[in-house]
PDB file of C-alpha atoms in Angstrom:
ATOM      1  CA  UNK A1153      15.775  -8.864 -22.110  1.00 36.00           C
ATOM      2  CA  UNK A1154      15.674  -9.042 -25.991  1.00 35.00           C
ATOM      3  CA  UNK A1155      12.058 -11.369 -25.181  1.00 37.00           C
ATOM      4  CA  UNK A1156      11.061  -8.107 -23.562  1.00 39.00           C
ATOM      5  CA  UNK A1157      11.201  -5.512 -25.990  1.00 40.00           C
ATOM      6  CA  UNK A1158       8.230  -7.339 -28.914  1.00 36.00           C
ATOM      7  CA  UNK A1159       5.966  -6.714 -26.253  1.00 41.00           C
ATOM      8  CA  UNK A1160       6.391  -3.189 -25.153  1.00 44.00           C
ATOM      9  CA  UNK A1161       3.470  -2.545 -28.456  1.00 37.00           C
ATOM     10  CA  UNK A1162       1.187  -4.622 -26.917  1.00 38.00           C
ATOM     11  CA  UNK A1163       1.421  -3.090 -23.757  1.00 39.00           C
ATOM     12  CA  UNK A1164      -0.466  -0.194 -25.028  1.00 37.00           C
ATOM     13  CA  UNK A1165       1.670   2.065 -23.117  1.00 44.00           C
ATOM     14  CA  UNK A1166       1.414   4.539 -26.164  1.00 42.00           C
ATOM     15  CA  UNK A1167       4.573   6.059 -27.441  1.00 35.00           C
ATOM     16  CA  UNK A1168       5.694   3.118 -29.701  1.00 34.00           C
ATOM     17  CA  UNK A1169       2.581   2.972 -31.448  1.00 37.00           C
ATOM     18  CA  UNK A1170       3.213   7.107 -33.393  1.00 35.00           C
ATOM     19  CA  UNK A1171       5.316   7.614 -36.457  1.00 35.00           C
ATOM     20  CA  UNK A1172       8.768   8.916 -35.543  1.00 38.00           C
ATOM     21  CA  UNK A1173      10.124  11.819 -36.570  1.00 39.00           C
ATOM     22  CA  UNK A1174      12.581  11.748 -39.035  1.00 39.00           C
ATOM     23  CA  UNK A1175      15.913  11.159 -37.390  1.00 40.00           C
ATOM     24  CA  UNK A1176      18.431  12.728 -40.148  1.00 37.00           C
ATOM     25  CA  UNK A1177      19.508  14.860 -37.518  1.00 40.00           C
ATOM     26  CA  UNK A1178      18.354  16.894 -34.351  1.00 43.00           C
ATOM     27  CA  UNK A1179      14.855  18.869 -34.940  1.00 44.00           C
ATOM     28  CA  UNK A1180      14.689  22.662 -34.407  1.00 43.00           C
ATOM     29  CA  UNK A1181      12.881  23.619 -31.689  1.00 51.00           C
ATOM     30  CA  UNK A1182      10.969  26.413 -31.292  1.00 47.00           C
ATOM     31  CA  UNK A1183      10.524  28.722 -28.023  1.00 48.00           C
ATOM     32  CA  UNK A1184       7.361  28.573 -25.899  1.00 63.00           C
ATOM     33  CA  UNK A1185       6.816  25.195 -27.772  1.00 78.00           C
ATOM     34  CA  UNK A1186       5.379  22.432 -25.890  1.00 89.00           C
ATOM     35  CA  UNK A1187       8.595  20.669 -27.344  1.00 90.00           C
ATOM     36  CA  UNK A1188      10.774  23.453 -26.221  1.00 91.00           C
ATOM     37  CA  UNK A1189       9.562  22.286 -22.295  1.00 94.00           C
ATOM     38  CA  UNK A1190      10.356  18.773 -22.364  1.00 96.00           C
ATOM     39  CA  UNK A1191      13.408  17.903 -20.237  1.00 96.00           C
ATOM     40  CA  UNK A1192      16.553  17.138 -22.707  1.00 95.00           C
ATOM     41  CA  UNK A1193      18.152  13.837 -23.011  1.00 96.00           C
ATOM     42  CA  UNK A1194      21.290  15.255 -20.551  1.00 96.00           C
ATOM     43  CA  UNK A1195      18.884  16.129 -17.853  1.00 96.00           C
ATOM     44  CA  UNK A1196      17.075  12.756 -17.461  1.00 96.00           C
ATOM     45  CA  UNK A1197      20.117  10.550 -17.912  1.00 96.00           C
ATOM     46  CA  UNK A1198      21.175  13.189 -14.717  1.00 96.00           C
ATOM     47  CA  UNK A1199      18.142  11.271 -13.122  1.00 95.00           C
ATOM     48  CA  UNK A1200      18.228   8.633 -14.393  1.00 91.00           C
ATOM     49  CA  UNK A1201      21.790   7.985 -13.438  1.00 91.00           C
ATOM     50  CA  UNK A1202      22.312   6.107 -17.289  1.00 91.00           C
ATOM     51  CA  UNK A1203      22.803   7.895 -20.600  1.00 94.00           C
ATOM     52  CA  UNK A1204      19.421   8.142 -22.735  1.00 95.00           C
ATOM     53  CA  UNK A1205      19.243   8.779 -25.955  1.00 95.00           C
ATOM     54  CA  UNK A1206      15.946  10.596 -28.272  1.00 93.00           C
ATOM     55  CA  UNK A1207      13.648   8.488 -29.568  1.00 90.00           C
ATOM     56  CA  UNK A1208      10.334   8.508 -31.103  1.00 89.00           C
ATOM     57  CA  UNK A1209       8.379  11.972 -31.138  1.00 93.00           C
ATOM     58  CA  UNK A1210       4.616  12.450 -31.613  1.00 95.00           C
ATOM     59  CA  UNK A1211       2.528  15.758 -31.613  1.00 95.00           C
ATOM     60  CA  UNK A1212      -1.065  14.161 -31.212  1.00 96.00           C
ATOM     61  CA  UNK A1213      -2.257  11.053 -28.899  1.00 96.00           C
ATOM     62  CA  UNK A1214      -3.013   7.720 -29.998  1.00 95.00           C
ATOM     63  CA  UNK A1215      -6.135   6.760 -30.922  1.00 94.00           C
ATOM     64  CA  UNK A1216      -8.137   4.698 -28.195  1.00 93.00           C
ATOM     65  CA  UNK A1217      -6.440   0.869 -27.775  1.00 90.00           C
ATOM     66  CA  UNK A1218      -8.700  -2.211 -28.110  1.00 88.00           C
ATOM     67  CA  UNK A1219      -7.976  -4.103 -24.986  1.00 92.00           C
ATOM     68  CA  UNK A1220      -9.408  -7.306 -22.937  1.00 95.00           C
ATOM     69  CA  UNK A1221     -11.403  -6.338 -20.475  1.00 96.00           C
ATOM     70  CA  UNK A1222     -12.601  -2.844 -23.050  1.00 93.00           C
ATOM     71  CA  UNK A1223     -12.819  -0.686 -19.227  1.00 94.00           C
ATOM     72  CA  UNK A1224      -8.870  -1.389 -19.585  1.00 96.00           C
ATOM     73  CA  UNK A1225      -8.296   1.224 -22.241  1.00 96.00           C
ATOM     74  CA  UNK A1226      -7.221   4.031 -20.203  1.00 97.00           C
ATOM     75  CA  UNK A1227      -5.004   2.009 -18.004  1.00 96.00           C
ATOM     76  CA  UNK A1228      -3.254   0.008 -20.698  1.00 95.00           C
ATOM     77  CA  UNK A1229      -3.581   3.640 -22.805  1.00 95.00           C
ATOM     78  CA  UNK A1230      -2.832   5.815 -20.675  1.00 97.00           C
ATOM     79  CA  UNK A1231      -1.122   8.364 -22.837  1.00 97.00           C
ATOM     80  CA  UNK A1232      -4.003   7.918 -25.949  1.00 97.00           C
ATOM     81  CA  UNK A1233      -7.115   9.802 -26.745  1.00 97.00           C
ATOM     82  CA  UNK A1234      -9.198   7.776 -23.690  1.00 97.00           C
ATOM     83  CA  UNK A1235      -7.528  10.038 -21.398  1.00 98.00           C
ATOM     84  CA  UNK A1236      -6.631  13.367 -23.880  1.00 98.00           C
ATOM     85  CA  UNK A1237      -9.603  13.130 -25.942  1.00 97.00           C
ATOM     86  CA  UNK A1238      -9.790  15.861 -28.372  1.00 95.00           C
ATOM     87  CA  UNK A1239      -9.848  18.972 -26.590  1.00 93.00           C
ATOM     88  CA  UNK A1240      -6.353  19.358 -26.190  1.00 96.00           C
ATOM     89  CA  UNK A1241      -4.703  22.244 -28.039  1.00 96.00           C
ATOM     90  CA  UNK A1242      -0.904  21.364 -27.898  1.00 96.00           C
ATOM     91  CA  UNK A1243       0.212  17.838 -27.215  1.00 97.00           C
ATOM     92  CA  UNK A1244       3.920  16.257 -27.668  1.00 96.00           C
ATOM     93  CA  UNK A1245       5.009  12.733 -26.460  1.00 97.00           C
ATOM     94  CA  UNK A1246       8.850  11.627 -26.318  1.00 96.00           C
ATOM     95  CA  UNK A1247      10.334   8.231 -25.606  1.00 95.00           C
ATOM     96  CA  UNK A1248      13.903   8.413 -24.894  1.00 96.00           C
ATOM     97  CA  UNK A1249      15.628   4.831 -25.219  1.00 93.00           C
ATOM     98  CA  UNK A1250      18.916   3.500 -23.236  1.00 92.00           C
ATOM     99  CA  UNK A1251      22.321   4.744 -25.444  1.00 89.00           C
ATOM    100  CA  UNK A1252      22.692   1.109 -26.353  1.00 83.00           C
ATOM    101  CA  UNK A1253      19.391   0.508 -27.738  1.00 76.00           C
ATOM    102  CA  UNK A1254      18.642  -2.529 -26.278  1.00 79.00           C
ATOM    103  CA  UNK A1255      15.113  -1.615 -24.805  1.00 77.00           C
ATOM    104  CA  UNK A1256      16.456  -2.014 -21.229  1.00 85.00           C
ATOM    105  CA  UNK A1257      16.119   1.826 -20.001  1.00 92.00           C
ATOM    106  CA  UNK A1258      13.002   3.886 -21.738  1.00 94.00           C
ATOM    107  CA  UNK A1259      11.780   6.810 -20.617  1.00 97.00           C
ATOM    108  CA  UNK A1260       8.541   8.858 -22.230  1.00 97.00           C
ATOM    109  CA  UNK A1261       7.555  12.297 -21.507  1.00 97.00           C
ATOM    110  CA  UNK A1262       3.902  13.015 -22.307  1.00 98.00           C
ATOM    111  CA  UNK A1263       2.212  16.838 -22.219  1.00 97.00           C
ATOM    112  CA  UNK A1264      -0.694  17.604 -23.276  1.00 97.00           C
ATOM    113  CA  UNK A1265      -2.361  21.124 -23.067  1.00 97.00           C
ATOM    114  CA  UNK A1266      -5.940  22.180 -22.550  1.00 97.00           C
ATOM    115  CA  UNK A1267      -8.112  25.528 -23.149  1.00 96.00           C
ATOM    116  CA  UNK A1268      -8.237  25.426 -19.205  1.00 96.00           C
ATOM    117  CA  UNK A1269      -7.578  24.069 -16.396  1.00 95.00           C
ATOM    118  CA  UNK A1270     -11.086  22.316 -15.830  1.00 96.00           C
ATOM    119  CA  UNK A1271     -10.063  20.059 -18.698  1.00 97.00           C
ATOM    120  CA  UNK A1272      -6.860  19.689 -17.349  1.00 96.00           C
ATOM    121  CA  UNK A1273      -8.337  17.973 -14.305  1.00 95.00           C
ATOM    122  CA  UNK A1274     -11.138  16.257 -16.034  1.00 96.00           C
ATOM    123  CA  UNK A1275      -8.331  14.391 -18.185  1.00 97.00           C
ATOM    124  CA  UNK A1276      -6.829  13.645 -14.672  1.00 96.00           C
ATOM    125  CA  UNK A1277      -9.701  12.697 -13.166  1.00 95.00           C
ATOM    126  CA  UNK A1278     -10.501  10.139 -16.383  1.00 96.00           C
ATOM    127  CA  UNK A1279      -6.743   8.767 -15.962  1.00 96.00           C
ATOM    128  CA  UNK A1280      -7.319   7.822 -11.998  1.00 95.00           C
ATOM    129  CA  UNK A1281     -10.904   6.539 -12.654  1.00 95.00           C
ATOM    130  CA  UNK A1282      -9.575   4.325 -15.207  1.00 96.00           C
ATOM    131  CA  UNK A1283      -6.882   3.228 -13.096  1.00 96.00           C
ATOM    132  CA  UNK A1284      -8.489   2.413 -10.434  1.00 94.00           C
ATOM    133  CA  UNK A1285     -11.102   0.298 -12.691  1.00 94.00           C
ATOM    134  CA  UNK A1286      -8.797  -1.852 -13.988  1.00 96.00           C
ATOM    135  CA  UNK A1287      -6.280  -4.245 -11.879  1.00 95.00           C
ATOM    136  CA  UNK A1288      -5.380  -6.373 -15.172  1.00 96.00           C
ATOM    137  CA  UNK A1289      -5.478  -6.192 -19.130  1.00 95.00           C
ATOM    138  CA  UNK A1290      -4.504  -8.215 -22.463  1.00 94.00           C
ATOM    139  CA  UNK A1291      -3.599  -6.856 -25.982  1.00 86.00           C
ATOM    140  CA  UNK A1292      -3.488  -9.048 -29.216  1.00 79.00           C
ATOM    141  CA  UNK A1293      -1.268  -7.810 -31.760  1.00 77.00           C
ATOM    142  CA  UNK A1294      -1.633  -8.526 -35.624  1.00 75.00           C
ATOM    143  CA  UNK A1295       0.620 -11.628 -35.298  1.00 83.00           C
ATOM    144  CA  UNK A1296      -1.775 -13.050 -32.691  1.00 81.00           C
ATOM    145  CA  UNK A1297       0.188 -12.514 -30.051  1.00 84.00           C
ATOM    146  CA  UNK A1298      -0.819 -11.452 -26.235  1.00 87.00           C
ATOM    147  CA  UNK A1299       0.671  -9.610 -23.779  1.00 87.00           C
ATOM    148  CA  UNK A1300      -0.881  -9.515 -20.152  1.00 92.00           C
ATOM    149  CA  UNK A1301      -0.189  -6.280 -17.615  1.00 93.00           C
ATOM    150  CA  UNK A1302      -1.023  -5.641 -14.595  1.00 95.00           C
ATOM    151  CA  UNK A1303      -1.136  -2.555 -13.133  1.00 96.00           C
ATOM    152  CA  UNK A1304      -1.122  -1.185  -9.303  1.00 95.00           C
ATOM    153  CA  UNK A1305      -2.040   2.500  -8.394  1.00 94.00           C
ATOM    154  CA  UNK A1306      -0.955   4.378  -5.220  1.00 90.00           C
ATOM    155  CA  UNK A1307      -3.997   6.882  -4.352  1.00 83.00           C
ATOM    156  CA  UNK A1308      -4.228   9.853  -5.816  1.00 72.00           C
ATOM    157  CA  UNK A1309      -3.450  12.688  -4.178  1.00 73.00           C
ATOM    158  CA  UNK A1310      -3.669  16.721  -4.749  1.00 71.00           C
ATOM    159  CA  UNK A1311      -0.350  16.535  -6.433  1.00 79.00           C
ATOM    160  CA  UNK A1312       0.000  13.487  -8.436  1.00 93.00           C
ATOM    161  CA  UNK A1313      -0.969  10.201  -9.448  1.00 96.00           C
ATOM    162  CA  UNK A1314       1.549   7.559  -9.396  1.00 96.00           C
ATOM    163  CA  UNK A1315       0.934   3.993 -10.926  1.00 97.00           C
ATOM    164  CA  UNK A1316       3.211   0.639 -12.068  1.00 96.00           C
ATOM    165  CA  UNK A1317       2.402  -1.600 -14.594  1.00 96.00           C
ATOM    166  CA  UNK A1318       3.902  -4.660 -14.995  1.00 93.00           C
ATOM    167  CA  UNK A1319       4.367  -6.852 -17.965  1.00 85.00           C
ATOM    168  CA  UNK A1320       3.603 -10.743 -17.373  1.00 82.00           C
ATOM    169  CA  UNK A1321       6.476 -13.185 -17.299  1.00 69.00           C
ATOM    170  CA  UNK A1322       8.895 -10.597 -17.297  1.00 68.00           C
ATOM    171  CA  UNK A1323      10.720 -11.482 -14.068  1.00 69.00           C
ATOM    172  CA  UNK A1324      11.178  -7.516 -12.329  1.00 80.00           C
ATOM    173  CA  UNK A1325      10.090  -5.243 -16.003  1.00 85.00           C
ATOM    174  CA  UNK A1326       7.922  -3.254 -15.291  1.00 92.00           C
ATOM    175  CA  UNK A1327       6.963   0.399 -15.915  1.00 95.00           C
ATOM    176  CA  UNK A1328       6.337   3.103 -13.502  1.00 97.00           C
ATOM    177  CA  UNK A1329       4.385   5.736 -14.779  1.00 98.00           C
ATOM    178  CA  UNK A1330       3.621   9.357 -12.661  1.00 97.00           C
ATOM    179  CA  UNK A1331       0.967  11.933 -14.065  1.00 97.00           C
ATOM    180  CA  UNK A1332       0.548  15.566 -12.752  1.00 97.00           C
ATOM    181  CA  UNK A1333      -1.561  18.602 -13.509  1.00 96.00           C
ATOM    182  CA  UNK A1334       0.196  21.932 -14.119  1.00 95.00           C
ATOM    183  CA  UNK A1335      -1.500  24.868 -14.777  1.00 94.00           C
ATOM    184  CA  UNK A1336      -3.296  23.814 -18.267  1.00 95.00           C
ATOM    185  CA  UNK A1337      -0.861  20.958 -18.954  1.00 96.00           C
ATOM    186  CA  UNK A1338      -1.617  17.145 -17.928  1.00 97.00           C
ATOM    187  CA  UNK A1339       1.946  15.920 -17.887  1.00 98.00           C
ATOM    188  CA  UNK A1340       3.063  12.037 -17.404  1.00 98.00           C
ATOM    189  CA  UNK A1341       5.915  10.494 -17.248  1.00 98.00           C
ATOM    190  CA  UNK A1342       6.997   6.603 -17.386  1.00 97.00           C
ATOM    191  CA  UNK A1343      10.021   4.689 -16.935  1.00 97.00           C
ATOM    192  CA  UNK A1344      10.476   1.578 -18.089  1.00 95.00           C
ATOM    193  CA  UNK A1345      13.063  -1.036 -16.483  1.00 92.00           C
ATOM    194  CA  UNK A1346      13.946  -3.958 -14.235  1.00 89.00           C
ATOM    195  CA  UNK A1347      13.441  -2.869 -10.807  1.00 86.00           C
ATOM    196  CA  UNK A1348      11.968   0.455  -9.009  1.00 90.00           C
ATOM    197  CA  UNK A1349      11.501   2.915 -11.443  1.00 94.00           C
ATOM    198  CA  UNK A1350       9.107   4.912  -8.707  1.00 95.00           C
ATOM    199  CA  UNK A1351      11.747   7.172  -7.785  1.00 95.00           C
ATOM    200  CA  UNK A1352      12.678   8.423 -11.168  1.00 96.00           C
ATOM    201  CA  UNK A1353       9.423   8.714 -12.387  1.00 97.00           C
ATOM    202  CA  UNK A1354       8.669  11.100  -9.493  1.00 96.00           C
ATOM    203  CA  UNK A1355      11.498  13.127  -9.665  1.00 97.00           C
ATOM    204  CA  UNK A1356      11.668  13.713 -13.306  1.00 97.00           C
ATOM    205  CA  UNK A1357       7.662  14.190 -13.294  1.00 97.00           C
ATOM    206  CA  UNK A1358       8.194  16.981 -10.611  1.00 96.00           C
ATOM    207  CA  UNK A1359      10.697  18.532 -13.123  1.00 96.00           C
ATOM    208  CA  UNK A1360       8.302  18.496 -16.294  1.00 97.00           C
ATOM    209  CA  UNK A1361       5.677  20.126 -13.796  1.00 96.00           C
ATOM    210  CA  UNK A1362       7.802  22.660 -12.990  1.00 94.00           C
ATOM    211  CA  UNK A1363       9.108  23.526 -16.512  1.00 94.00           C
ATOM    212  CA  UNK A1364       5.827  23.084 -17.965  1.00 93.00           C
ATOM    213  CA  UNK A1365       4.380  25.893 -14.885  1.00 76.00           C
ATOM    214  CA  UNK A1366       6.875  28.525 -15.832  1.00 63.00           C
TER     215      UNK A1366
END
């Protein structure tokens, strides 16, 4: 699994790419924060049915990712500014990491808030169009090495979008990823792990939706 973890950067799946908060000890948060309505570390282990642990935090997307084919970006990015743009006016992301740090268990929380709901569902509607444009992508890092990812979406319904990508030569790692819109909010969430991580992803996506809604 240790062969795994290098290439989780290249993946472009987002969160690993944003400087981390410091971690001297845990952060305040503040009420009606979009921090404040991200589900704790307790609750998703709950889900998750393994302890997690808070990782890296981030209060603005990633700039676009410079992928092969370029109509990959919002697939391979799917928490970066190809699907949040600019427009947002609150945003948090937060990767929580298996207690034993080994890079076997992740799980990232993404929200991102909008003037209105229009934009809400326009970032939505970017996210499933990109999706469904790309079946395959590679990212170079510095060191000159690729990564290849393939990714599969269910269709899109009213209620959610629900995708897997999966990293090449991995054996069963992959990540499954489920976005929703709430209200103003376009919330995602992804799990990353050997096996189904469908189920989890759903579940704790329904959660954010709902805490996000209240």
């Amino acid at each position: 699994m240790a062969a795994v973890v290098p290439c989780l950067v290249l993946a472009g799946i987002g969160w690993w790419l944003w400087p981390q908060q410091p971690a001297s000890g845990p952060p305040h948060i503040a009420a009606g924060t979009v921090e404040a309505d991200l589900l704790s570390p307790d609750s998703v282990s709950r889900v998750a049915g393994t302890t997690v642990v808070a990782g890296a935090q981030s209060n603005r997307p990633h700039a676009p990712l410079t992928v092969s084919p370029s109509a990959c970006a919002v697939a391979a990015g799917p928490t970066t500014q190809s699907v949040y743009g600019q427009a947002w006016t609150a945003f948090v992301s937060a990767a929580y990491k298996d207690a034993g740090a080994t890079g076997a268990y992740t799980v990232n929380q993404v929200i991102g808030v909008f003037p209105d709901s229009k934009r809400a569902e326009a970032a939505f509607s970017t996210l499933t169009e990109g999706l469904n444009a790309c079946s395959s992508s590679t990212r170079t890092d510095q060191a000159g090495r690729t990564a290849k990812w393939t990714y599969r979406a269910q269709p899109a319904g009213q209620a959610a979008l629900t995708w897997t990508a999966a990293q090449g030569g991995s054996a069963n790692w992959a990540c499954s990823h489920q976005a929703r819109v709430s209200g103003t909010s376009l919330v995602q969430v992804a799990v990353c792990q050997a096996g189904d991580g469908l189920p989890a992803a759903s579940k704790l996506a329904g959660k954010l939706a709902r805490k996000v809604s209240r």
